[in-house]
Tab-separated table of C-alpha atoms in Angstrom:
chain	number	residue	atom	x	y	z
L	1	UNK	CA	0.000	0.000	0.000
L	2	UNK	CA	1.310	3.815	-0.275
L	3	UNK	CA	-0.164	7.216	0.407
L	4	UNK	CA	-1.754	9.459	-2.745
L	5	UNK	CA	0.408	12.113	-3.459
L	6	UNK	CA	-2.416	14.960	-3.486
L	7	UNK	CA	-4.114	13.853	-0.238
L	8	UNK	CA	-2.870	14.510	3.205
L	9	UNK	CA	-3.073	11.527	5.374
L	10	UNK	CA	-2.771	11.752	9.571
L	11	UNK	CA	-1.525	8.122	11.241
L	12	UNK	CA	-2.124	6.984	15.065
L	13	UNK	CA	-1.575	4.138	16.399
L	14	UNK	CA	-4.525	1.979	18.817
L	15	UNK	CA	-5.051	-1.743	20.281
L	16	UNK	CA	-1.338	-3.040	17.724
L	17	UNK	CA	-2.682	-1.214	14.883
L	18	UNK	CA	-1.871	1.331	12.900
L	19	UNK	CA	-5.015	3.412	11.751
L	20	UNK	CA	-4.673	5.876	8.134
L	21	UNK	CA	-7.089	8.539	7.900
L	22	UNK	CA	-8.075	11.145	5.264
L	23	UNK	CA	-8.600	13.693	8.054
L	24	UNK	CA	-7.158	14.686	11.322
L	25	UNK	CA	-8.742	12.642	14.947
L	26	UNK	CA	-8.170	15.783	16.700
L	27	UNK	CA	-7.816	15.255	20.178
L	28	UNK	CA	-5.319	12.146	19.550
L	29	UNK	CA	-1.508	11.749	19.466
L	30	UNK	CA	-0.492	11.636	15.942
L	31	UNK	CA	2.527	9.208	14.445
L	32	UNK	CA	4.800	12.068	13.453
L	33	UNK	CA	6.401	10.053	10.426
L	34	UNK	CA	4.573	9.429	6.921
L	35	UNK	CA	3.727	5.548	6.459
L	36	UNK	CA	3.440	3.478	3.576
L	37	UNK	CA	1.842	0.678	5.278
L	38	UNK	CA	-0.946	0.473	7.664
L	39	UNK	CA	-3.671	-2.089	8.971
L	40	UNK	CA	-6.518	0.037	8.576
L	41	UNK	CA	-7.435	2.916	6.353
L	42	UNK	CA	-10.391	5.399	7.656
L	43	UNK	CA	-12.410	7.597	5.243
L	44	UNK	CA	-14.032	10.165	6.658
L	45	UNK	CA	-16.840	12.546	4.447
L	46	UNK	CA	-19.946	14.065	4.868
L	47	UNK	CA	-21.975	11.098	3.694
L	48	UNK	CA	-21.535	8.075	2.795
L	49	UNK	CA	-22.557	8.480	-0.441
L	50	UNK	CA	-19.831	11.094	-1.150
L	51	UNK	CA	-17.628	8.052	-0.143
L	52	UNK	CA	-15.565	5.674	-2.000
L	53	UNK	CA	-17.664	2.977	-0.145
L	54	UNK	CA	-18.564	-0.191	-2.773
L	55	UNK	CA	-22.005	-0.533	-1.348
L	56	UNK	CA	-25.314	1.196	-2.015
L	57	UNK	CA	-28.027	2.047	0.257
L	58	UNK	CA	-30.356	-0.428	-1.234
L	59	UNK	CA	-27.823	-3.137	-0.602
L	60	UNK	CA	-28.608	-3.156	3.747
L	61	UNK	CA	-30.570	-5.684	5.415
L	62	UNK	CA	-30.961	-6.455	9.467
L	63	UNK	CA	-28.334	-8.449	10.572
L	64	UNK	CA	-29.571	-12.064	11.984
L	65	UNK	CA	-27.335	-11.615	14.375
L	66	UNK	CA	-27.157	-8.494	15.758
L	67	UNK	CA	-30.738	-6.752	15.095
L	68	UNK	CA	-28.926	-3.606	15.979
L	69	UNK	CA	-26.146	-3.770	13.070
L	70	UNK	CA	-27.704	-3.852	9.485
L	71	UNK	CA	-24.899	-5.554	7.440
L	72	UNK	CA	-24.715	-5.711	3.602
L	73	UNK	CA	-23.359	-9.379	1.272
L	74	UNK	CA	-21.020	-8.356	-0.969
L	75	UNK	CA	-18.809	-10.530	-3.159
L	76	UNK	CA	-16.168	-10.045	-0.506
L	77	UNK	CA	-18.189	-10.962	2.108
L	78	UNK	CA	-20.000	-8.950	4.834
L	79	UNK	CA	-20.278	-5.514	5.462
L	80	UNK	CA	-20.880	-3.703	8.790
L	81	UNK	CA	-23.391	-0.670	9.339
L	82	UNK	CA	-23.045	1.282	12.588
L	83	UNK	CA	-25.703	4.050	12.858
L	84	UNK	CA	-25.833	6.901	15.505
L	85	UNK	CA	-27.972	9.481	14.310
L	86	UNK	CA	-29.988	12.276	16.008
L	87	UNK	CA	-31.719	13.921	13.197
L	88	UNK	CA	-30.351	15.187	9.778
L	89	UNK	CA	-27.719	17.564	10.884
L	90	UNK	CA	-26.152	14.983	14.084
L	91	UNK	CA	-25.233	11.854	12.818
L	92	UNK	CA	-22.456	9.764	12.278
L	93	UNK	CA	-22.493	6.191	10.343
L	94	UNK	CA	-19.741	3.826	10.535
L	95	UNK	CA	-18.928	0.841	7.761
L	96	UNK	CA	-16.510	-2.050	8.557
L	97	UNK	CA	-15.088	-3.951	5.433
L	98	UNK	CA	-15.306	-7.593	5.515
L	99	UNK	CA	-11.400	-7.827	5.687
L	100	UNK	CA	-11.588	-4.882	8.591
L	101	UNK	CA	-8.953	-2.867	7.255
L	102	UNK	CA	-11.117	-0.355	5.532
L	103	UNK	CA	-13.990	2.095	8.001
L	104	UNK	CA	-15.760	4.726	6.087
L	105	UNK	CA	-17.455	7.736	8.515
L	106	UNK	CA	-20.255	10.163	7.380
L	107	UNK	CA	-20.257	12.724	9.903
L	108	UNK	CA	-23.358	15.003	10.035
L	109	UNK	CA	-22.458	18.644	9.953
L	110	UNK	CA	-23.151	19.247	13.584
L	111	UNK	CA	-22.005	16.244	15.169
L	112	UNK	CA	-19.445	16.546	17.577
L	113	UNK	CA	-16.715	15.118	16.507
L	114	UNK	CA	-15.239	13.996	19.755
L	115	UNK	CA	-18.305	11.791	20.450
L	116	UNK	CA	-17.520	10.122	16.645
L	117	UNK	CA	-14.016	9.456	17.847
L	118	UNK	CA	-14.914	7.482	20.868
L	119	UNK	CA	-17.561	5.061	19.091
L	120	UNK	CA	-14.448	4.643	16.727
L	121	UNK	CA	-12.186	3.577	19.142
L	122	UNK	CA	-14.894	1.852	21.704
L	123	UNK	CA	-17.681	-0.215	19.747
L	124	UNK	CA	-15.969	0.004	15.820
L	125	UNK	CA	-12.756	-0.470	16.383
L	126	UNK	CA	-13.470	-3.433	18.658
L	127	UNK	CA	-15.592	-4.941	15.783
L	128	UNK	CA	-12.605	-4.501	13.631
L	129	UNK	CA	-10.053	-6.379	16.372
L	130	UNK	CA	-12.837	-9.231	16.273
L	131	UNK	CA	-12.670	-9.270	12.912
L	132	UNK	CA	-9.161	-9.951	12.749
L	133	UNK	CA	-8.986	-12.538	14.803
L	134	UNK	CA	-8.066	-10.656	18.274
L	135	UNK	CA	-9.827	-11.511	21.431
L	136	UNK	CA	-10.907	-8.426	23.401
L	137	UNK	CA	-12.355	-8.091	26.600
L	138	UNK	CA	-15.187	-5.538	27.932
L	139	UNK	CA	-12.795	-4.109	29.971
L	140	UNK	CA	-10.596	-1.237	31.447
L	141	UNK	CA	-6.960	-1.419	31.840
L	142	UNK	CA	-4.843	0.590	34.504
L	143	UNK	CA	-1.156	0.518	34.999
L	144	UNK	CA	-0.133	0.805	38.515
L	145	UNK	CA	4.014	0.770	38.854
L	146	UNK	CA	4.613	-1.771	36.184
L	147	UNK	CA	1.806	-4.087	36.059
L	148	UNK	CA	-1.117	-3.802	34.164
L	149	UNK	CA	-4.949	-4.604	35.601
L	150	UNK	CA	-7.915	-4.783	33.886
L	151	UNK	CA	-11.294	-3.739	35.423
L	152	UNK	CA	-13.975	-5.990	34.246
L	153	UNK	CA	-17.879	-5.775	34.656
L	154	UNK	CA	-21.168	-5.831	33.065
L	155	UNK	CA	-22.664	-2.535	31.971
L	156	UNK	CA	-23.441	-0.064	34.253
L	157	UNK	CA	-20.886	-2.229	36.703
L	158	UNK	CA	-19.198	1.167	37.294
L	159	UNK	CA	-15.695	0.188	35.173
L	160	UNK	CA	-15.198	3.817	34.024
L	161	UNK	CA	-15.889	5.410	37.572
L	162	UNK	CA	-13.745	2.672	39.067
L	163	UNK	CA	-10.800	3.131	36.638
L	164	UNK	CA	-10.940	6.775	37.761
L	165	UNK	CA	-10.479	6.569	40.742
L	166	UNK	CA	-7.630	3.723	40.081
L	167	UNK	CA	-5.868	6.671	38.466
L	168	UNK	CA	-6.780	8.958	41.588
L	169	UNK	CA	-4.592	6.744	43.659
L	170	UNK	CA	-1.621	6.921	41.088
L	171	UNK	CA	-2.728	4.506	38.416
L	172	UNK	CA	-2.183	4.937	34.375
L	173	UNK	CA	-5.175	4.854	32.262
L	174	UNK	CA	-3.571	2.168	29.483
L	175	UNK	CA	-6.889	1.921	27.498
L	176	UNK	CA	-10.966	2.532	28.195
L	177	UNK	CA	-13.973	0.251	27.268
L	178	UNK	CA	-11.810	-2.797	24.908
L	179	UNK	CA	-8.789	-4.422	26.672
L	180	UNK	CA	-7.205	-6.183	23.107
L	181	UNK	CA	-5.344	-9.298	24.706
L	182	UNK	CA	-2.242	-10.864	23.234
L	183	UNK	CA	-1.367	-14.463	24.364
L	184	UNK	CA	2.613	-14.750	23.833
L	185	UNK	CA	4.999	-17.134	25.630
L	186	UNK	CA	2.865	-18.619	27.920
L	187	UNK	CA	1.473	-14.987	29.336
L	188	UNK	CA	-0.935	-12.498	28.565
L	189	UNK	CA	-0.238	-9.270	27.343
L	190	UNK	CA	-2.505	-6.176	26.529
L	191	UNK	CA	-2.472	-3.547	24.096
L	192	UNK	CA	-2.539	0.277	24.624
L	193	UNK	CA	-6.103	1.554	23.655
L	194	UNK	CA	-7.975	4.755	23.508
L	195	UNK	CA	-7.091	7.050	26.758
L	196	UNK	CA	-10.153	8.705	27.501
L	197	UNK	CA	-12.947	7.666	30.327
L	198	UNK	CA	-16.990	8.006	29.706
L	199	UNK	CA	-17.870	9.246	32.968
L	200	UNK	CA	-21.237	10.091	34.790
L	201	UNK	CA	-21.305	13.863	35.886
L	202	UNK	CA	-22.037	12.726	39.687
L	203	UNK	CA	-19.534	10.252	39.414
L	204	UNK	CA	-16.685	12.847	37.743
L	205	UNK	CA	-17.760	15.315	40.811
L	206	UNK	CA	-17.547	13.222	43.536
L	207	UNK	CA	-13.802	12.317	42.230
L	208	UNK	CA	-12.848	15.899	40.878
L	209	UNK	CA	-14.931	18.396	43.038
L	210	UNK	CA	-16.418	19.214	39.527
L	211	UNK	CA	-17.682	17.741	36.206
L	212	UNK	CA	-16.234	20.944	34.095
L	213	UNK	CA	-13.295	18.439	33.794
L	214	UNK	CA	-15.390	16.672	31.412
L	215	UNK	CA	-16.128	17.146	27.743
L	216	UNK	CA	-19.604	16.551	25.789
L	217	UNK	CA	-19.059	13.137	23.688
L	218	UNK	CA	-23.141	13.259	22.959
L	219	UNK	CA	-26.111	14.639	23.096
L	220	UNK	CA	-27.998	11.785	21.850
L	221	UNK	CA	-29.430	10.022	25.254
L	222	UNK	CA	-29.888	6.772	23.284
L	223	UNK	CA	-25.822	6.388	22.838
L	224	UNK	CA	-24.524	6.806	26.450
L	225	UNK	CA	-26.708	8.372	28.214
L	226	UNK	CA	-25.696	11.562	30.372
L	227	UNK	CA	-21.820	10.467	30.069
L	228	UNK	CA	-19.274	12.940	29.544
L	229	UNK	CA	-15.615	12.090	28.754
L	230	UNK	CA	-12.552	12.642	30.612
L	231	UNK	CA	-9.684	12.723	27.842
L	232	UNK	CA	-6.084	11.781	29.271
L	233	UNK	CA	-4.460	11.631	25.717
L	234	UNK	CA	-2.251	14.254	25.459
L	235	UNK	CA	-1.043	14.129	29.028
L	236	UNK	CA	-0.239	10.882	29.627
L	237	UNK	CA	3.374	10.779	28.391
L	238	UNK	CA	4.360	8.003	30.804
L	239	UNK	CA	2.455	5.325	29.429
L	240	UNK	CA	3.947	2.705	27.615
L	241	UNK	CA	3.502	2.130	24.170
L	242	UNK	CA	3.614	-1.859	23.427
L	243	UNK	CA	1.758	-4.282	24.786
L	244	UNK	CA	2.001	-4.708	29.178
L	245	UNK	CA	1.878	-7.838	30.731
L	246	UNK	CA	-1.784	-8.491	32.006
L	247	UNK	CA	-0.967	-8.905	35.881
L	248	UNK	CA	-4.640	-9.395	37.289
L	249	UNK	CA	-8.192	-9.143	36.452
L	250	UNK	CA	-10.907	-7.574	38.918
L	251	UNK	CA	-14.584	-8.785	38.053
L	252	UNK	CA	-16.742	-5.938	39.659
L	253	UNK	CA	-20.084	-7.620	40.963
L	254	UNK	CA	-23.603	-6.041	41.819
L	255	UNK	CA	-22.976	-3.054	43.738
L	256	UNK	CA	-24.743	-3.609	47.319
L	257	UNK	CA	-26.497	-0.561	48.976
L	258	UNK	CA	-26.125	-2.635	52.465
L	259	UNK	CA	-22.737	-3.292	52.039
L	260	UNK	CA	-20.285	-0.858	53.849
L	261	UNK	CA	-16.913	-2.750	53.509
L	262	UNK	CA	-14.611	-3.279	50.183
L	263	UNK	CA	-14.112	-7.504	49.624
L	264	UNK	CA	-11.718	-8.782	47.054
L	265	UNK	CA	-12.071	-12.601	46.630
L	266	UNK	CA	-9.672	-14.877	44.379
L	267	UNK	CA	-11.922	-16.422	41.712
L	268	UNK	CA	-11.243	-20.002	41.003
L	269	UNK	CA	-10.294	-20.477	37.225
L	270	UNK	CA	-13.169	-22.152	36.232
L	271	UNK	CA	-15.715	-19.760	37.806
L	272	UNK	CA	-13.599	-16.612	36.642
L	273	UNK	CA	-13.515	-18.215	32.687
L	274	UNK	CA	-17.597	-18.111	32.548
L	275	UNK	CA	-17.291	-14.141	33.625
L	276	UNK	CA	-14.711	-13.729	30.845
L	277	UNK	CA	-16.879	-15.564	28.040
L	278	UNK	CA	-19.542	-12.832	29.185
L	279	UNK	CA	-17.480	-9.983	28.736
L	280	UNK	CA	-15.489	-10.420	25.714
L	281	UNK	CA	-16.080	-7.499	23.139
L	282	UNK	CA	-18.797	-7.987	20.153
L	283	UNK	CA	-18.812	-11.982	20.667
L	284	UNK	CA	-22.042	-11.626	18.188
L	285	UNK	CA	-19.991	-12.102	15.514
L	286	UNK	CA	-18.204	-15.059	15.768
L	287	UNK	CA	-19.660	-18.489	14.478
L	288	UNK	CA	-19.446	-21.842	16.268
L	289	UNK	CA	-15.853	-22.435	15.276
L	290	UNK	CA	-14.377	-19.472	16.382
L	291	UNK	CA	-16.607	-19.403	19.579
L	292	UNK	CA	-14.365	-22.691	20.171
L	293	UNK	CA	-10.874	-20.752	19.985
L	294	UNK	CA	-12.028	-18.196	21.284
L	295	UNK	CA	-13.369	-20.481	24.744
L	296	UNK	CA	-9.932	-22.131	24.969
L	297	UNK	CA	-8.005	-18.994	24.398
L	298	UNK	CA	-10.113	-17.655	27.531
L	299	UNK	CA	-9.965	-21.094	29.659
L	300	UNK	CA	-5.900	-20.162	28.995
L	301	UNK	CA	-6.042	-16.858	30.337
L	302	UNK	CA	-8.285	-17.802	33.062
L	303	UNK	CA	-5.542	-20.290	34.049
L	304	UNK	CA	-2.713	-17.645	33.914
L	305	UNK	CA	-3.845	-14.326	35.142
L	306	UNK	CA	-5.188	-14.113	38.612
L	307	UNK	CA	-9.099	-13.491	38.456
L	308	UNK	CA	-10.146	-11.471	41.584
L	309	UNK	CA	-14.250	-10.306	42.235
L	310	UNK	CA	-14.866	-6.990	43.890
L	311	UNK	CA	-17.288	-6.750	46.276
L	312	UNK	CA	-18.429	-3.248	47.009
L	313	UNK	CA	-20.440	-0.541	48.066
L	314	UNK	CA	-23.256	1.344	46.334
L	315	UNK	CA	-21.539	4.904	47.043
L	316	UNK	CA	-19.445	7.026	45.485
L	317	UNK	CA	-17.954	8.128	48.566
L	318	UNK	CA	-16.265	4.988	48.878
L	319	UNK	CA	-14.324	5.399	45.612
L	320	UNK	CA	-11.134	5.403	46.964
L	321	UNK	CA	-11.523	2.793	49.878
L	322	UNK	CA	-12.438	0.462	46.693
L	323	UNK	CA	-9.248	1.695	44.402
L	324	UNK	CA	-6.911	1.579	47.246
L	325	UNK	CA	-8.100	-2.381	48.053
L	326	UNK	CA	-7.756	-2.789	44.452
L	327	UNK	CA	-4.153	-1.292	44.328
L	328	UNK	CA	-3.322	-3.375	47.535
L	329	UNK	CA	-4.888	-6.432	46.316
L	330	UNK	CA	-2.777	-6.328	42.871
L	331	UNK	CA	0.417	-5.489	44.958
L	332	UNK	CA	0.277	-8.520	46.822
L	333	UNK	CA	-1.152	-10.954	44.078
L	334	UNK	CA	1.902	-9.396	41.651
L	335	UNK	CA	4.588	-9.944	44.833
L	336	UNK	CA	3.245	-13.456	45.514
L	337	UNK	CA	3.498	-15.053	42.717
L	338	UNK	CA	7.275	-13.570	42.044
């Protein structure tokens, strides 16, 4: 592949791959140096007709799979449709080749950009690591000291709010919402991500003393709904950038409104693997085959990394009791098994 003389192109890097675009992702680190080869090329226009897209409108139908995701057949397999749209002027659509190294973006004309660049690098960009073959959990990752932890839950588990006020006590935000995991010599490593948390304004307040730390992603309720975004990109010069050992995994169960104490509990391997099929990113897509690899990829890492539930409070006063157990916890689990 090379670059077109007559058109500027802006390179970043995300998750092991390196992302082309036809315009700037303000707000992110650029590569400094020209490329002439990349894993995935992003076209960005005003519609998606005005695209160099090989698929017409006519061509979507409801995905089987995913109701949510209309997908389009194409001799070269399946295309991916990712609609967000608010009304003619606030949109933005996202298309995923079948190869996933090709997204095309129509952004509407008053869209803010910002909230495009995070469903890039949360829910499309995910898609695309499934697509090429890379497991990923639902996850946040944190570096405290040298080790890297991932924060795991369902939604509305409180990941994002719990990763914040990781990085309160000292942590590193190493990547929000999709924790890309690399199995290599018998360990588990995981990739840098996007750097930006999706925070409640309550939640960003209670941690902060104010939500004007926060920036709109959204105004469309339907997408994430009253979230704000706390962007760490540009200031986070002391994070690594390839892959960290994955050191531990905290599951965060049902926050309990009774409960006034922080628990951490070891999970035993086999318990731990069934919250890890749960929370792997866009597992819609695979088919029975790949569900297979996919199980005994996770049965591996559920035998390697030390799984570890959180038992906590429902109050955001007790933020950082729960980090600092967390800190403590992965401290001792890190020392122990040295």
């Amino acid at each position: 592949m090379g670059s077109l003389e007559h058109i500027t192109y802006y390179f970043y890097k995300a998750y092991g791959l390196t992302l082309r675009s036809n315009q700037s992702l303000i707000y992110l680190p650029e590569i400094s140096e020209l490329l002439d080869v990349w894993d995935v090329s992003i076209h960005i226009s005003r519609t998606l007709e005005e695209s160099s897209m090989p698929i017409s409108r006519s061509a979507w139908q409801i995905s089987p799979k995913h109701p949510g995701v209309p997908m389009a057949i194409h001799e070269k397999g399946i295309y991916l449709l990712f609609q967000y749209i608010l009304n003619e002027f606030t949109y933005a659509e996202f298309v995923i080749n079948p190869s996933g190294d090709q997204i095309w973006i129509a952004v509407g004309k008053e869209a803010n950009l910002r909230g495009v660049i995070s469903l890039l690098f949360g829910v499309v960009l995910g898609c695309v690591l499934r697509i090429r073959s890379v497991t990923c959990l639902h996850a946040s990752v944190v570096i405290i000291k040298n080790m890297a932890i991932a924060v795991l839950g369902a939604q509305g588990a409180g990941k994002s709010t719990t990763t914040a006020a990781l990085l309160q006590c000292g942590g590193r935000l190493f990547a929000d919402d999709v924790a890309a995991l690399v199995e290599q010599k018998q360990q588990f490593l995981v990739q840098p991500g996007y750097r930006a948390l999706r925070l409640h304004e309550d939640a960003a307040t209670q941690l902060y003393g104010s939500s004007e730390c926060l920036q709109l992603i959204t105004s469309n309720p339907d997408i994430w709904p009253a979230k704000k975004e706390l962007s760490l990109l540009k200031n986070e010069k002391l994070v690594p950038e390839s892959p960290v050992p994955l050191a531990a995994i905290y599951i965060l169960e049902e926050r309990c409104a009774n409960r006034t104490t922080v628990e951490i509990q070891a999970t035993p391997p086999i318990t731990g693997l069934f919250n890890l099929v749960a929370n792997t990113y866009a597992s819609w897509m695979l088919d029975e085959e790949n569900k297979r690899i996919e199980f005994e990829l996770l049965g591996r890492l559920a035998a390697k990394v030390p799984l570890k539930k959180v038992y906590r409070p429902d109050n955001l006063s007790m933020l950082p009791l729960i980090s600092q157990a967390i800190i403590e916890d992965a401290k001792a689990t890190v020392f122990s098994r040295q």
